[in-house]
Amino acid sequence: MSTSPHELHLRLLALLFILAGLVHICSGDVGTAGQYVPPYLPTACYGNDVSEFPSSNLFASAGEGIWDNGAACGRQYLVRCISAVVPMTCIAGQTIQIKIVDRAVTSVSRPSRDGATMVLSTTAFGAVANASASSINIEFQQV
């Protein structure tokens, strides 16, 4: 059975569309996140000013890679869990917006993972991943 050139082009085009649908285009940066627990004060950004914390408790401390000599203070990021060592750790389809309120290496509470891109509050971490995990791989984008 012979396939016409037109039919071949249609099959290739269909295959291209199928493959394009399987590819996820990353719109942000990729890094790691740990979590930290109270006490959260004082912070490197705001000292003891609790009014700088979002009422949602979705906040984080910045790792050295995004600290930017303190310019990270107050920045907002969209964050989602993309993977972890333990399968099924990430909460699928969940993206949160966090505010940077501290510097990870100087935070009062020690992070669950040293060297992370950001260290999420327990509320923020639990919103995107199983809270029993010590660290996750994240996609994040400044907003």
PDB file of C-alpha atoms in Angstrom:
ATOM      1  CA  MET A   1       0.000   0.000   0.000  1.00  0.00           C
ATOM      2  CA  SER A   2       1.459   3.335  -1.050  1.00  0.00           C
ATOM      3  CA  THR A   3       1.113   6.527   0.966  1.00  0.00           C
ATOM      4  CA  SER A   4       0.694   9.758  -0.971  1.00  0.00           C
ATOM      5  CA  PRO A   5       2.956  12.742  -0.161  1.00  0.00           C
ATOM      6  CA  HIS A   6      -0.089  14.708   1.014  1.00  0.00           C
ATOM      7  CA  GLU A   7      -1.107  11.913   3.414  1.00  0.00           C
ATOM      8  CA  LEU A   8       2.462  11.672   4.723  1.00  0.00           C
ATOM      9  CA  HIS A   9       2.553  15.416   5.407  1.00  0.00           C
ATOM     10  CA  LEU A  10      -0.736  15.206   7.313  1.00  0.00           C
ATOM     11  CA  ARG A  11       0.578  12.338   9.460  1.00  0.00           C
ATOM     12  CA  LEU A  12       3.789  14.215  10.219  1.00  0.00           C
ATOM     13  CA  LEU A  13       1.831  17.360  11.097  1.00  0.00           C
ATOM     14  CA  ALA A  14      -0.430  15.351  13.431  1.00  0.00           C
ATOM     15  CA  LEU A  15       2.616  13.801  15.103  1.00  0.00           C
ATOM     16  CA  LEU A  16       4.177  17.245  15.544  1.00  0.00           C
ATOM     17  CA  PHE A  17       1.035  18.525  17.287  1.00  0.00           C
ATOM     18  CA  ILE A  18       0.957  15.521  19.601  1.00  0.00           C
ATOM     19  CA  LEU A  19       4.618  15.966  20.546  1.00  0.00           C
ATOM     20  CA  ALA A  20       4.174  19.713  21.061  1.00  0.00           C
ATOM     21  CA  GLY A  21       1.403  18.978  23.548  1.00  0.00           C
ATOM     22  CA  LEU A  22       3.693  16.743  25.580  1.00  0.00           C
ATOM     23  CA  VAL A  23       6.425  19.340  25.997  1.00  0.00           C
ATOM     24  CA  HIS A  24       6.170  21.697  28.956  1.00  0.00           C
ATOM     25  CA  ILE A  25       7.690  25.081  28.312  1.00  0.00           C
ATOM     26  CA  CYS A  26       9.348  26.392  31.450  1.00  0.00           C
ATOM     27  CA  SER A  27       8.462  30.028  32.047  1.00  0.00           C
ATOM     28  CA  GLY A  28      10.601  30.562  35.126  1.00  0.00           C
ATOM     29  CA  ASP A  29      13.801  29.509  36.813  1.00  0.00           C
ATOM     30  CA  VAL A  30      14.395  26.126  38.411  1.00  0.00           C
ATOM     31  CA  GLY A  31      15.858  25.656  41.880  1.00  0.00           C
ATOM     32  CA  THR A  32      15.392  23.948  45.223  1.00  0.00           C
ATOM     33  CA  ALA A  33      13.331  24.764  48.280  1.00  0.00           C
ATOM     34  CA  GLY A  34      13.497  23.696  51.879  1.00  0.00           C
ATOM     35  CA  GLN A  35      11.214  24.702  54.720  1.00  0.00           C
ATOM     36  CA  TYR A  36      11.607  26.392  58.065  1.00  0.00           C
ATOM     37  CA  VAL A  37       9.452  26.659  61.160  1.00  0.00           C
ATOM     38  CA  PRO A  38       8.808  29.446  63.699  1.00  0.00           C
ATOM     39  CA  PRO A  39      10.265  31.516  65.171  1.00  0.00           C
ATOM     40  CA  TYR A  40      10.551  33.672  62.046  1.00  0.00           C
ATOM     41  CA  LEU A  41      11.496  36.942  63.812  1.00  0.00           C
ATOM     42  CA  PRO A  42      13.673  38.916  63.618  1.00  0.00           C
ATOM     43  CA  THR A  43      14.321  38.866  59.866  1.00  0.00           C
ATOM     44  CA  ALA A  44      17.200  40.277  57.835  1.00  0.00           C
ATOM     45  CA  CYS A  45      14.678  42.264  55.779  1.00  0.00           C
ATOM     46  CA  TYR A  46      12.299  43.729  58.347  1.00  0.00           C
ATOM     47  CA  GLY A  47      13.676  43.092  61.829  1.00  0.00           C
ATOM     48  CA  ASN A  48      10.743  42.507  64.192  1.00  0.00           C
ATOM     49  CA  ASP A  49       8.096  44.162  61.973  1.00  0.00           C
ATOM     50  CA  VAL A  50       5.415  41.471  61.765  1.00  0.00           C
ATOM     51  CA  SER A  51       3.267  43.701  59.521  1.00  0.00           C
ATOM     52  CA  GLU A  52       5.587  42.871  56.583  1.00  0.00           C
ATOM     53  CA  PHE A  53       4.498  39.225  56.638  1.00  0.00           C
ATOM     54  CA  PRO A  54       1.637  38.383  54.264  1.00  0.00           C
ATOM     55  CA  SER A  55      -1.584  37.456  56.062  1.00  0.00           C
ATOM     56  CA  SER A  56      -1.667  34.226  54.039  1.00  0.00           C
ATOM     57  CA  ASN A  57       1.619  33.124  55.682  1.00  0.00           C
ATOM     58  CA  LEU A  58       2.961  32.388  52.177  1.00  0.00           C
ATOM     59  CA  PHE A  59       6.497  33.723  52.601  1.00  0.00           C
ATOM     60  CA  ALA A  60      10.096  32.581  52.293  1.00  0.00           C
ATOM     61  CA  SER A  61      13.691  33.389  53.062  1.00  0.00           C
ATOM     62  CA  ALA A  62      16.023  33.909  50.130  1.00  0.00           C
ATOM     63  CA  GLY A  63      18.957  31.633  49.425  1.00  0.00           C
ATOM     64  CA  GLU A  64      22.236  33.208  48.382  1.00  0.00           C
ATOM     65  CA  GLY A  65      21.467  32.725  44.680  1.00  0.00           C
ATOM     66  CA  ILE A  66      18.544  35.165  44.812  1.00  0.00           C
ATOM     67  CA  TRP A  67      19.467  37.258  47.897  1.00  0.00           C
ATOM     68  CA  ASP A  68      21.068  39.972  45.722  1.00  0.00           C
ATOM     69  CA  ASN A  69      22.653  41.880  48.631  1.00  0.00           C
ATOM     70  CA  GLY A  70      19.250  42.387  50.242  1.00  0.00           C
ATOM     71  CA  ALA A  71      17.442  43.535  47.094  1.00  0.00           C
ATOM     72  CA  ALA A  72      15.375  40.316  47.327  1.00  0.00           C
ATOM     73  CA  CYS A  73      13.493  41.706  50.349  1.00  0.00           C
ATOM     74  CA  GLY A  74       9.855  42.177  49.436  1.00  0.00           C
ATOM     75  CA  ARG A  75      10.119  40.459  46.069  1.00  0.00           C
ATOM     76  CA  GLN A  76       7.183  38.268  45.136  1.00  0.00           C
ATOM     77  CA  TYR A  77       7.576  34.926  43.378  1.00  0.00           C
ATOM     78  CA  LEU A  78       5.240  32.384  41.880  1.00  0.00           C
ATOM     79  CA  VAL A  79       6.425  28.965  43.077  1.00  0.00           C
ATOM     80  CA  ARG A  80       5.427  25.423  42.162  1.00  0.00           C
ATOM     81  CA  CYS A  81       6.872  22.047  43.092  1.00  0.00           C
ATOM     82  CA  ILE A  82       8.139  20.130  40.063  1.00  0.00           C
ATOM     83  CA  SER A  83       9.770  17.065  41.664  1.00  0.00           C
ATOM     84  CA  ALA A  84      11.315  15.552  44.769  1.00  0.00           C
ATOM     85  CA  VAL A  85      13.372  12.536  45.769  1.00  0.00           C
ATOM     86  CA  VAL A  86      10.231  10.754  46.955  1.00  0.00           C
ATOM     87  CA  PRO A  87       7.623  10.294  44.216  1.00  0.00           C
ATOM     88  CA  MET A  88       4.189  11.896  44.735  1.00  0.00           C
ATOM     89  CA  THR A  89       5.628  14.585  47.044  1.00  0.00           C
ATOM     90  CA  CYS A  90       4.449  17.518  44.899  1.00  0.00           C
ATOM     91  CA  ILE A  91       0.835  18.672  44.942  1.00  0.00           C
ATOM     92  CA  ALA A  92       0.032  18.623  41.235  1.00  0.00           C
ATOM     93  CA  GLY A  93      -1.136  21.840  39.635  1.00  0.00           C
ATOM     94  CA  GLN A  94      -0.557  23.944  42.749  1.00  0.00           C
ATOM     95  CA  THR A  95       1.219  27.311  42.308  1.00  0.00           C
ATOM     96  CA  ILE A  96       1.525  29.843  45.124  1.00  0.00           C
ATOM     97  CA  GLN A  97       2.738  33.422  45.382  1.00  0.00           C
ATOM     98  CA  ILE A  98       5.241  34.060  48.157  1.00  0.00           C
ATOM     99  CA  LYS A  99       7.017  37.142  49.523  1.00  0.00           C
ATOM    100  CA  ILE A 100      10.695  37.175  50.501  1.00  0.00           C
ATOM    101  CA  VAL A 101      10.997  38.334  54.136  1.00  0.00           C
ATOM    102  CA  ASP A 102      14.410  37.025  55.227  1.00  0.00           C
ATOM    103  CA  ARG A 103      17.825  35.680  54.250  1.00  0.00           C
ATOM    104  CA  ALA A 104      18.147  31.898  54.598  1.00  0.00           C
ATOM    105  CA  VAL A 105      21.722  31.794  55.927  1.00  0.00           C
ATOM    106  CA  THR A 106      20.924  34.225  58.772  1.00  0.00           C
ATOM    107  CA  SER A 107      17.338  33.218  59.625  1.00  0.00           C
ATOM    108  CA  VAL A 108      16.581  32.506  63.283  1.00  0.00           C
ATOM    109  CA  SER A 109      15.053  29.141  62.408  1.00  0.00           C
ATOM    110  CA  ARG A 110      17.343  26.810  60.481  1.00  0.00           C
ATOM    111  CA  PRO A 111      16.186  25.573  57.077  1.00  0.00           C
ATOM    112  CA  SER A 112      15.504  21.895  56.415  1.00  0.00           C
ATOM    113  CA  ARG A 113      18.059  22.071  53.605  1.00  0.00           C
ATOM    114  CA  ASP A 114      21.198  24.206  53.374  1.00  0.00           C
ATOM    115  CA  GLY A 115      21.991  25.849  50.051  1.00  0.00           C
ATOM    116  CA  ALA A 116      18.400  25.967  48.829  1.00  0.00           C
ATOM    117  CA  THR A 117      17.280  28.645  46.378  1.00  0.00           C
ATOM    118  CA  MET A 118      14.569  29.615  48.831  1.00  0.00           C
ATOM    119  CA  VAL A 119      13.288  28.350  52.149  1.00  0.00           C
ATOM    120  CA  LEU A 120       9.509  28.354  52.413  1.00  0.00           C
ATOM    121  CA  SER A 121       7.417  28.894  55.523  1.00  0.00           C
ATOM    122  CA  THR A 122       5.676  25.752  56.727  1.00  0.00           C
ATOM    123  CA  THR A 123       2.382  27.059  55.299  1.00  0.00           C
ATOM    124  CA  ALA A 124       3.928  27.787  51.887  1.00  0.00           C
ATOM    125  CA  PHE A 125       5.780  24.469  51.727  1.00  0.00           C
ATOM    126  CA  GLY A 126       2.661  22.518  52.685  1.00  0.00           C
ATOM    127  CA  ALA A 127       0.665  24.294  49.978  1.00  0.00           C
ATOM    128  CA  VAL A 128       2.852  22.876  47.168  1.00  0.00           C
ATOM    129  CA  ALA A 129       4.266  19.644  48.632  1.00  0.00           C
ATOM    130  CA  ASN A 130       3.923  16.985  51.293  1.00  0.00           C
ATOM    131  CA  ALA A 131       5.074  18.717  54.475  1.00  0.00           C
ATOM    132  CA  SER A 132       7.092  15.650  55.565  1.00  0.00           C
ATOM    133  CA  ALA A 133       9.624  16.213  52.741  1.00  0.00           C
ATOM    134  CA  SER A 134      12.832  18.037  53.624  1.00  0.00           C
ATOM    135  CA  SER A 135      13.344  19.595  50.188  1.00  0.00           C
ATOM    136  CA  ILE A 136      11.776  19.851  46.757  1.00  0.00           C
ATOM    137  CA  ASN A 137      12.717  21.003  43.289  1.00  0.00           C
ATOM    138  CA  ILE A 138      10.798  24.098  42.283  1.00  0.00           C
ATOM    139  CA  GLU A 139      10.025  26.298  39.333  1.00  0.00           C
ATOM    140  CA  PHE A 140       9.814  29.951  40.350  1.00  0.00           C
ATOM    141  CA  GLN A 141       9.221  33.266  38.634  1.00  0.00           C
ATOM    142  CA  GLN A 142       9.412  36.787  39.988  1.00  0.00           C
ATOM    143  CA  VAL A 143       6.146  38.742  39.627  1.00  0.00           C
TER     144      VAL A 143
END
